[in-house]
Tab-separated table of C-alpha atoms in Angstrom:
chain	number	residue	atom	x	y	z
V	39	UNK	CA	189.884	130.243	107.195
V	40	UNK	CA	193.459	129.461	107.893
V	41	UNK	CA	194.876	126.402	105.307
V	42	UNK	CA	198.380	125.995	105.390
V	43	UNK	CA	200.555	125.204	102.031
V	44	UNK	CA	203.204	122.704	101.697
V	45	UNK	CA	205.249	121.612	98.481
V	46	UNK	CA	207.793	119.263	97.840
V	47	UNK	CA	211.428	120.887	96.951
V	48	UNK	CA	212.083	119.372	93.599
V	49	UNK	CA	208.698	120.709	92.233
V	50	UNK	CA	211.400	123.748	91.481
V	51	UNK	CA	212.998	121.788	89.081
V	52	UNK	CA	209.771	121.523	87.194
V	53	UNK	CA	209.237	125.279	86.327
V	54	UNK	CA	211.034	127.071	83.599
V	55	UNK	CA	213.189	130.049	85.220
V	56	UNK	CA	212.028	133.336	85.482
V	57	UNK	CA	207.650	132.275	84.718
V	58	UNK	CA	205.421	133.836	86.439
V	59	UNK	CA	205.077	130.847	87.995
V	60	UNK	CA	208.704	130.241	88.892
V	61	UNK	CA	208.425	133.860	90.332
V	62	UNK	CA	205.014	133.061	92.271
V	63	UNK	CA	206.475	129.614	93.650
V	64	UNK	CA	208.897	131.603	94.989
V	65	UNK	CA	207.098	134.382	96.856
V	66	UNK	CA	205.455	132.673	98.593
V	67	UNK	CA	208.473	130.135	100.051
V	68	UNK	CA	209.794	134.087	100.969
V	69	UNK	CA	207.025	135.082	102.399
V	70	UNK	CA	206.346	132.071	104.048
V	71	UNK	CA	203.419	130.769	103.059
V	72	UNK	CA	204.469	127.897	101.464
V	73	UNK	CA	206.197	125.910	103.073
V	74	UNK	CA	208.932	122.885	102.009
V	75	UNK	CA	208.841	119.603	103.295
V	76	UNK	CA	210.043	115.657	101.739
V	77	UNK	CA	208.646	112.656	102.976
V	78	UNK	CA	209.522	110.594	104.421
V	79	UNK	CA	211.462	107.158	102.692
V	80	UNK	CA	208.259	105.371	104.377
V	81	UNK	CA	205.209	107.307	103.102
V	82	UNK	CA	207.308	107.500	99.088
V	83	UNK	CA	207.256	103.003	99.311
V	84	UNK	CA	203.687	103.150	100.685
V	85	UNK	CA	202.815	105.530	97.480
V	86	UNK	CA	204.601	103.769	95.351
V	87	UNK	CA	203.070	100.344	96.416
V	88	UNK	CA	199.884	102.548	95.975
V	89	UNK	CA	199.867	103.399	92.261
V	90	UNK	CA	202.207	100.410	91.518
V	91	UNK	CA	198.417	98.532	92.848
V	92	UNK	CA	196.536	100.501	90.602
V	93	UNK	CA	199.059	100.707	87.276
V	94	UNK	CA	199.853	104.112	87.235
V	95	UNK	CA	202.967	103.723	88.852
V	96	UNK	CA	204.820	104.585	85.348
V	97	UNK	CA	203.243	107.721	84.623
V	98	UNK	CA	204.167	108.966	87.953
V	99	UNK	CA	207.508	110.698	87.774
V	100	UNK	CA	209.083	111.657	90.518
V	101	UNK	CA	208.091	114.652	92.323
V	102	UNK	CA	204.438	113.371	91.126
V	103	UNK	CA	204.970	110.531	93.888
V	104	UNK	CA	206.855	112.658	96.274
V	105	UNK	CA	204.024	115.540	96.537
V	106	UNK	CA	201.500	112.478	97.121
V	107	UNK	CA	203.358	110.943	99.883
V	108	UNK	CA	202.962	114.370	101.311
V	109	UNK	CA	200.362	114.910	100.909
V	110	UNK	CA	200.009	110.903	102.768
V	111	UNK	CA	202.013	111.870	105.273
V	112	UNK	CA	200.219	115.086	105.985
V	113	UNK	CA	197.129	113.624	106.845
V	114	UNK	CA	198.985	110.527	108.977
V	115	UNK	CA	199.806	113.098	110.747
V	116	UNK	CA	195.724	114.564	111.373
V	117	UNK	CA	196.336	116.950	108.491
V	118	UNK	CA	193.445	116.889	105.901
V	119	UNK	CA	195.206	118.191	103.036
V	120	UNK	CA	194.362	118.426	98.953
V	121	UNK	CA	195.963	118.514	96.066
V	122	UNK	CA	195.405	120.407	93.686
V	123	UNK	CA	196.398	119.030	90.305
V	124	UNK	CA	194.824	118.376	86.836
V	125	UNK	CA	196.494	114.802	86.307
V	126	UNK	CA	194.979	111.359	86.126
V	127	UNK	CA	196.801	108.979	87.449
V	128	UNK	CA	197.351	111.034	90.409
V	129	UNK	CA	194.594	112.027	91.428
V	130	UNK	CA	193.643	108.130	90.636
V	131	UNK	CA	196.884	106.919	93.248
V	132	UNK	CA	195.407	109.950	95.432
V	133	UNK	CA	192.436	108.385	95.086
V	134	UNK	CA	193.803	105.050	96.482
V	135	UNK	CA	196.700	106.328	99.048
V	136	UNK	CA	192.606	108.398	100.760
V	137	UNK	CA	193.647	111.161	100.041
V	138	UNK	CA	191.942	114.065	98.633
V	139	UNK	CA	192.354	116.154	94.822
V	140	UNK	CA	191.164	119.229	93.206
V	141	UNK	CA	191.142	119.888	89.476
V	142	UNK	CA	191.701	122.703	88.814
V	143	UNK	CA	190.481	122.928	83.890
V	144	UNK	CA	188.988	119.352	83.829
V	145	UNK	CA	186.405	117.921	86.172
V	146	UNK	CA	188.439	115.472	87.101
V	147	UNK	CA	188.224	111.863	87.883
V	148	UNK	CA	184.521	109.695	88.955
V	149	UNK	CA	186.488	106.431	88.703
V	150	UNK	CA	189.674	104.651	90.363
V	151	UNK	CA	191.068	102.649	87.832
V	152	UNK	CA	192.368	99.999	88.337
V	153	UNK	CA	195.085	99.230	84.690
V	154	UNK	CA	196.286	96.426	82.554
V	155	UNK	CA	199.079	96.576	79.687
V	156	UNK	CA	198.148	94.150	76.670
V	157	UNK	CA	198.849	93.220	73.459
V	158	UNK	CA	197.164	94.824	70.821
V	159	UNK	CA	198.054	92.366	68.807
V	160	UNK	CA	198.605	88.714	70.069
V	161	UNK	CA	196.271	89.348	73.270
V	162	UNK	CA	198.578	88.891	75.421
V	163	UNK	CA	198.616	90.925	79.374
V	164	UNK	CA	201.364	92.609	81.117
V	165	UNK	CA	200.832	93.413	84.918
V	166	UNK	CA	200.919	97.400	85.302
V	167	UNK	CA	204.465	97.691	86.115
V	168	UNK	CA	205.610	95.383	83.152
V	169	UNK	CA	208.705	98.137	81.879
V	170	UNK	CA	209.212	96.771	77.941
V	171	UNK	CA	207.044	98.644	75.750
V	172	UNK	CA	206.583	95.860	73.828
V	173	UNK	CA	204.967	92.583	73.275
V	174	UNK	CA	207.336	89.856	74.278
V	175	UNK	CA	205.660	87.220	71.866
V	176	UNK	CA	204.918	89.857	68.931
V	177	UNK	CA	206.731	92.205	69.388
V	178	UNK	CA	204.050	94.484	69.033
V	179	UNK	CA	203.500	98.042	71.854
V	180	UNK	CA	201.776	97.672	74.384
V	181	UNK	CA	198.266	100.126	75.106
V	182	UNK	CA	196.571	100.127	78.394
V	183	UNK	CA	192.828	99.568	79.548
V	184	UNK	CA	191.423	100.105	82.947
V	185	UNK	CA	190.800	96.738	84.615
V	186	UNK	CA	188.976	97.673	86.777
V	187	UNK	CA	186.970	100.769	87.293
V	188	UNK	CA	185.947	102.163	91.308
V	189	UNK	CA	183.454	105.438	91.781
V	190	UNK	CA	185.525	108.494	93.036
V	191	UNK	CA	184.182	108.887	96.152
V	192	UNK	CA	184.208	112.827	97.233
């Protein structure tokens, strides 16, 4: 079975220079086994909206969003992308946009969660993309909890 491997150029920023992962990443690029593609802004915007909808937008890096956008872009042109990650937020958003994922070490998510922020002291609720980390009423540190959960279909 022949599979094409894709990533985004900025992934290199997350690898320690000279590390085994860095060497393997660069070797895969140089040998042509790994293709570097920057996703279009259209798909980045869709992923940002989807991550806001489920409440994971503040837990994803720009590189995470690019990987999700690239997978969604590949899916839109007929590929069947699979994101290999143990990051639950990436898995949650991948499920939201209909992209497959496979965990490496963990069991992966069983439910897609829609998150909400709340104050544990006064119980005021905030939207999941609320940026301040403390409650505007009492000043307590905000926490996050699932608002809704849906089974993940694999």
